[in-house]
Tab-separated table of C-alpha atoms in Angstrom:
chain	number	residue	atom	x	y	z
A	390	MET	CA	27.001	248.335	70.168
A	391	THR	CA	23.538	249.704	70.838
A	392	THR	CA	21.599	252.310	68.942
A	393	PRO	CA	20.212	255.422	70.678
A	394	GLY	CA	17.169	254.579	72.779
A	395	GLN	CA	17.916	250.831	72.831
A	396	PRO	CA	18.080	249.406	76.397
A	397	THR	CA	21.361	247.927	77.439
A	398	ALA	CA	21.729	244.516	79.081
A	399	PRO	CA	22.042	244.511	82.890
A	400	ARG	CA	25.583	244.433	84.177
A	401	ARG	CA	27.115	242.679	87.141
A	402	GLY	CA	27.325	244.909	90.172
A	403	THR	CA	23.886	246.441	89.642
A	404	SER	CA	21.717	247.668	92.484
A	405	THR	CA	19.983	244.263	92.556
A	406	ASP	CA	23.315	242.526	93.177
A	407	GLU	CA	24.185	245.076	95.831
A	408	ALA	CA	20.871	244.588	97.637
A	409	GLY	CA	21.300	240.813	97.623
A	410	THR	CA	24.809	241.004	99.045
A	411	ARG	CA	23.727	243.543	101.647
A	412	GLU	CA	20.981	241.182	102.783
A	413	ARG	CA	23.566	238.396	103.169
A	414	VAL	CA	25.697	240.738	105.282
A	415	LEU	CA	22.705	241.543	107.481
A	416	GLU	CA	21.786	237.848	107.852
A	417	LEU	CA	25.332	236.992	108.931
A	418	ILE	CA	25.383	239.827	111.478
A	419	VAL	CA	22.027	238.648	112.855
A	420	GLU	CA	23.360	235.086	113.099
A	421	ARG	CA	26.867	235.698	114.453
A	422	GLY	CA	26.852	239.165	115.994
A	423	PRO	CA	28.885	240.664	117.523
A	424	VAL	CA	30.954	239.959	114.426
A	425	PRO	CA	33.952	241.907	113.028
A	426	ALA	CA	34.233	243.114	109.461
A	427	ALA	CA	37.104	240.689	108.825
A	428	THR	CA	34.807	237.737	109.500
A	429	LEU	CA	32.134	239.170	107.228
A	430	ALA	CA	34.683	239.513	104.444
A	431	ARG	CA	36.045	235.987	104.919
A	432	VAL	CA	32.706	234.165	105.162
A	433	LEU	CA	31.029	236.080	102.331
A	434	ASP	CA	34.150	236.295	100.147
A	435	LEU	CA	34.020	240.081	99.976
A	436	THR	CA	36.747	242.679	99.847
A	437	PRO	CA	37.258	244.943	102.890
A	438	ALA	CA	36.027	247.865	100.792
A	439	ALA	CA	32.828	246.019	99.909
A	440	VAL	CA	32.195	245.127	103.558
A	441	ARG	CA	32.686	248.764	104.587
A	442	ARG	CA	30.264	249.885	101.891
A	443	HIS	CA	27.551	247.487	103.032
A	444	THR	CA	28.011	247.986	106.782
A	445	THR	CA	27.976	251.761	106.318
A	446	HIS	CA	24.717	251.524	104.398
A	447	LEU	CA	23.166	249.190	106.981
A	448	GLU	CA	24.229	251.553	109.764
A	449	GLU	CA	22.628	254.475	107.939
A	450	LEU	CA	19.414	252.437	107.651
A	451	GLY	CA	19.565	251.770	111.386
A	452	GLN	CA	19.640	248.000	110.833
A	453	ILE	CA	23.021	247.369	112.490
A	454	ARG	CA	25.184	249.152	115.025
A	455	VAL	CA	28.691	248.869	116.448
A	456	HIS	CA	28.713	246.682	119.546
A	457	GLU	CA	30.179	248.316	122.642
A	458	PRO	CA	31.858	245.597	124.763
A	459	THR	CA	31.109	245.631	128.459
A	460	GLY	CA	34.317	243.906	129.561
A	461	THR	CA	37.102	245.820	131.253
A	462	GLY	CA	40.008	243.755	129.945
A	463	GLN	CA	42.909	245.542	128.321
A	464	ARG	CA	43.073	245.638	124.549
A	465	GLY	CA	46.066	245.505	122.295
A	466	ARG	CA	47.665	248.496	120.687
A	467	GLY	CA	45.923	250.344	117.931
A	468	ARG	CA	42.299	250.912	117.154
A	469	PRO	CA	40.158	247.915	118.164
A	470	ALA	CA	38.202	246.095	115.458
A	471	ARG	CA	34.582	247.175	115.055
A	472	HIS	CA	32.118	244.408	115.900
A	473	TYR	CA	28.605	244.671	114.508
A	474	VAL	CA	25.257	243.542	115.902
A	475	ALA	CA	21.778	243.810	114.449
A	476	THR	CA	19.265	246.305	115.783
A	477	ASP	CA	15.565	245.652	116.261
A	478	ALA	CA	14.991	247.311	112.894
A	479	GLY	CA	17.490	244.967	111.252
A	480	ARG	CA	15.983	241.862	112.798
A	481	SER	CA	12.493	243.012	111.858
A	482	VAL	CA	13.512	242.719	108.203
A	483	LEU	CA	13.662	238.964	108.773
A	484	SER	CA	10.844	238.704	111.301
A	485	ASP	CA	7.465	237.022	111.024
A	486	ALA	CA	4.924	239.346	109.414
A	487	TYR	CA	2.146	237.806	111.498
A	488	SER	CA	3.553	238.693	114.927
A	489	ASP	CA	0.917	241.366	115.561
A	490	LEU	CA	-1.880	238.934	114.788
A	491	ALA	CA	-0.329	236.274	117.044
A	492	THR	CA	-0.005	238.753	119.911
A	493	GLN	CA	-3.614	239.806	119.549
A	494	ALA	CA	-4.730	236.170	119.450
A	495	LEU	CA	-2.888	235.341	122.684
A	496	GLN	CA	-4.251	238.444	124.370
A	497	PHE	CA	-7.754	237.394	123.348
A	498	LEU	CA	-7.138	233.847	124.624
A	499	ARG	CA	-5.985	235.174	128.005
A	500	ASP	CA	-8.828	237.670	128.297
A	501	VAL	CA	-11.521	235.161	127.390
A	502	ALA	CA	-10.216	231.912	128.920
A	503	GLY	CA	-7.791	233.145	131.591
A	504	GLU	CA	-4.117	232.630	132.412
A	505	GLY	CA	-4.567	228.864	132.588
A	506	ALA	CA	-5.459	228.710	128.918
A	507	LEU	CA	-2.420	230.801	128.038
A	508	ASP	CA	-0.168	228.507	130.103
A	509	ALA	CA	-1.678	225.487	128.345
A	510	PHE	CA	-0.861	227.011	124.966
A	511	VAL	CA	2.737	227.721	125.998
A	512	ASP	CA	3.143	224.181	127.357
A	513	ALA	CA	1.765	222.714	124.126
A	514	ARG	CA	4.137	224.807	122.014
A	515	VAL	CA	7.150	223.813	124.107
A	516	GLY	CA	6.035	220.195	124.131
A	517	GLU	CA	6.029	220.104	120.341
A	518	LEU	CA	9.529	221.608	120.282
A	519	GLU	CA	10.791	218.945	122.686
A	520	ARG	CA	9.180	216.098	120.752
A	521	ARG	CA	10.894	217.210	117.550
A	522	TYR	CA	14.286	217.999	119.073
A	523	ALA	CA	14.700	215.101	121.517
A	524	PRO	CA	15.596	212.453	118.864
A	525	LEU	CA	18.205	214.783	117.340
A	526	LEU	CA	19.902	215.319	120.688
A	527	GLU	CA	19.785	211.597	121.465
A	528	GLN	CA	21.645	210.943	118.208
A	529	ALA	CA	24.324	213.414	119.329
A	530	GLY	CA	25.120	211.227	122.359
A	531	PRO	CA	25.660	212.019	126.046
A	532	VAL	CA	28.434	214.637	125.750
A	533	PRO	CA	26.955	218.028	126.762
A	534	ALA	CA	28.849	220.010	124.116
A	535	ALA	CA	27.693	217.705	121.327
A	536	ARG	CA	24.109	217.943	122.523
A	537	ALA	CA	24.312	221.737	122.655
A	538	HIS	CA	25.670	221.828	119.091
A	539	ALA	CA	22.810	219.569	117.978
A	540	LEU	CA	20.304	221.854	119.677
A	541	ALA	CA	21.820	224.891	117.926
A	542	ALA	CA	21.537	223.139	114.571
A	543	ALA	CA	17.888	222.263	115.231
A	544	LEU	CA	17.088	225.826	116.263
A	545	THR	CA	18.812	227.209	113.170
A	546	ALA	CA	16.706	224.931	110.968
A	547	ASP	CA	13.652	226.519	112.604
A	548	GLY	CA	14.843	230.060	111.854
A	549	TYR	CA	16.537	231.005	115.129
A	550	ALA	CA	20.052	231.537	113.660
A	551	ALA	CA	21.627	229.701	116.598
A	552	THR	CA	25.330	229.245	117.300
A	553	THR	CA	27.467	228.045	120.214
A	554	ARG	CA	30.480	229.731	121.787
A	555	ALA	CA	32.971	228.319	124.278
A	556	VAL	CA	33.204	230.164	127.589
A	557	GLY	CA	36.355	230.349	129.695
A	558	PRO	CA	39.970	229.395	128.922
A	559	LYS	CA	39.226	225.669	129.320
A	560	GLY	CA	35.784	225.731	127.778
A	561	PHE	CA	33.981	224.854	131.002
A	562	ALA	CA	30.692	226.042	129.499
A	563	LEU	CA	29.021	227.041	126.280
A	564	GLN	CA	26.819	229.951	125.368
A	565	LEU	CA	23.953	229.028	123.103
A	566	CYS	CA	23.204	232.180	121.098
A	567	GLN	CA	20.072	232.769	119.034
A	568	GLY	CA	20.560	235.715	116.694
A	569	HIS	CA	16.980	235.700	115.459
A	570	CYS	CA	13.643	234.912	117.088
A	571	PRO	CA	10.603	234.432	114.852
A	572	VAL	CA	8.326	235.205	117.818
A	573	GLN	CA	10.334	238.084	119.320
A	574	ASP	CA	7.504	240.616	119.208
A	575	VAL	CA	5.084	238.109	120.730
A	576	ALA	CA	7.573	237.203	123.471
A	577	GLN	CA	7.882	240.872	124.429
A	578	ALA	CA	4.218	240.801	125.394
A	579	PHE	CA	4.316	237.236	126.750
A	580	PRO	CA	7.670	236.483	128.451
A	581	GLN	CA	6.241	233.078	129.420
A	582	LEU	CA	7.396	231.924	125.989
A	583	CYS	CA	11.047	232.662	126.819
A	584	GLU	CA	10.765	231.108	130.286
A	585	ALA	CA	9.228	227.911	128.923
A	586	GLU	CA	11.839	227.688	126.181
A	587	THR	CA	14.635	227.933	128.763
A	588	GLN	CA	13.090	225.118	130.787
A	589	ALA	CA	12.811	223.031	127.624
A	590	PHE	CA	16.516	223.554	126.914
A	591	SER	CA	17.342	222.302	130.402
A	592	ARG	CA	15.293	219.160	129.905
A	593	LEU	CA	16.666	218.496	126.441
A	594	LEU	CA	20.298	218.999	127.489
A	595	GLY	CA	19.892	217.296	130.868
A	596	VAL	CA	21.680	220.125	132.700
A	597	HIS	CA	20.531	223.279	134.428
A	598	VAL	CA	20.886	226.158	131.958
A	599	GLN	CA	20.580	229.873	132.629
A	600	ARG	CA	19.158	232.466	130.266
A	601	LEU	CA	21.473	235.486	130.320
A	602	ALA	CA	19.743	237.719	127.767
A	603	THR	CA	16.862	237.674	125.314
A	604	LEU	CA	16.007	239.591	122.182
A	605	ALA	CA	12.544	240.168	123.623
A	606	GLY	CA	14.143	241.693	126.708
A	607	GLY	CA	16.284	244.123	124.714
A	608	GLY	CA	19.445	242.066	124.197
A	609	HIS	CA	21.178	241.920	120.830
A	610	VAL	CA	20.957	238.109	120.957
A	611	CYS	CA	19.267	235.439	123.083
A	612	THR	CA	22.048	233.938	125.198
A	613	THR	CA	21.750	230.757	127.264
A	614	HIS	CA	24.575	229.565	129.531
A	615	VAL	CA	25.115	225.788	129.255
A	616	PRO	CA	27.496	224.201	131.816
A	617	LEU	CA	29.614	221.338	130.515
A	618	SER	CA	30.883	219.958	133.801
A	619	ALA	CA	27.859	217.724	134.403
A	620	VAL	CA	26.995	214.714	132.258
A	621	PRO	CA	23.404	215.094	131.073
A	622	THR	CA	20.744	212.474	131.673
A	623	PRO	CA	19.034	211.920	128.325
A	624	LEU	CA	15.272	212.449	128.437
A	625	THR	CA	12.796	210.613	126.284
A	626	THR	CA	9.764	212.394	124.943
A	627	ARG	CA	7.667	210.721	127.645
A	628	ASP	CA	10.131	211.849	130.326
A	629	ALA	CA	9.951	215.417	129.030
A	630	GLY	CA	6.168	215.377	129.210
A	631	ALA	CA	6.277	214.067	132.759
A	632	ALA	CA	8.739	216.804	133.732
A	633	ARG	CA	6.373	219.458	132.402
A	634	SER	CA	3.427	217.940	134.240
A	635	ARG	CA	5.386	218.018	137.510
A	636	THR	CA	6.209	221.673	136.999
A	637	LYS	CA	2.590	222.781	137.371
A	638	SER	CA	-0.439	221.169	138.884
A	639	PRO	CA	-3.876	221.636	137.257
A	640	SER	CA	-4.482	224.514	139.657
A	641	GLY	CA	-1.347	226.281	138.427
A	642	VAL	CA	0.603	225.739	141.696
A	643	THR	CA	4.218	224.807	141.189
A	644	GLU	CA	5.011	221.301	142.416
A	645	GLY	CA	8.022	219.049	142.669
A	646	ASN	CA	11.570	220.093	143.535
């Protein structure tokens, strides 16, 4: 029992607890969106009422929205489940605070040293990514699906919130989805970053991949189509560097096939 004026001890379920849980809900939506409320409840061990409370609040903040499917397939009876995706405002909560500075630095590099210097920077950044990821994918073996899963795990460790999803009734392909991009704002100004990343994925996986959507381009997730019908040819770090050098000559003219 407390006397008048004496502060009481904090209780479970305070605003601090609520804010922490709400952030976990947002992180999961960023990572897995479009995601239904039932999945949020199961993964986070929340009640349906708690999920509704948090998603309603996040919607009011403009950090998530209900995903409107583009497919024309028929749905079952009853009201379809609401699937949530993060908005730009929601992703910005988790974004790199130095994106403006990085964009200005790249603009300065291009203005002072030209497009060639910018291309050299992009190639160097992608080269570092390939050098770090190549051993992880080699450990996964030659099976395309296993390599794609390994790539998703590596991307997630670097803050990209990556997952894989089977495509088609027989799983003839995978979609590699990146729910978060630490350089999203920079990539909006310099789409070369997204293009180079896609080429790096192709070299790492040993198959031709196709970028279907990007966060920088306005999508709710970066989506890369990975075919599973072809057996990839593993690339060493040296092979990856040679592939990049064949892509562009010193004059910037595309060479090779």
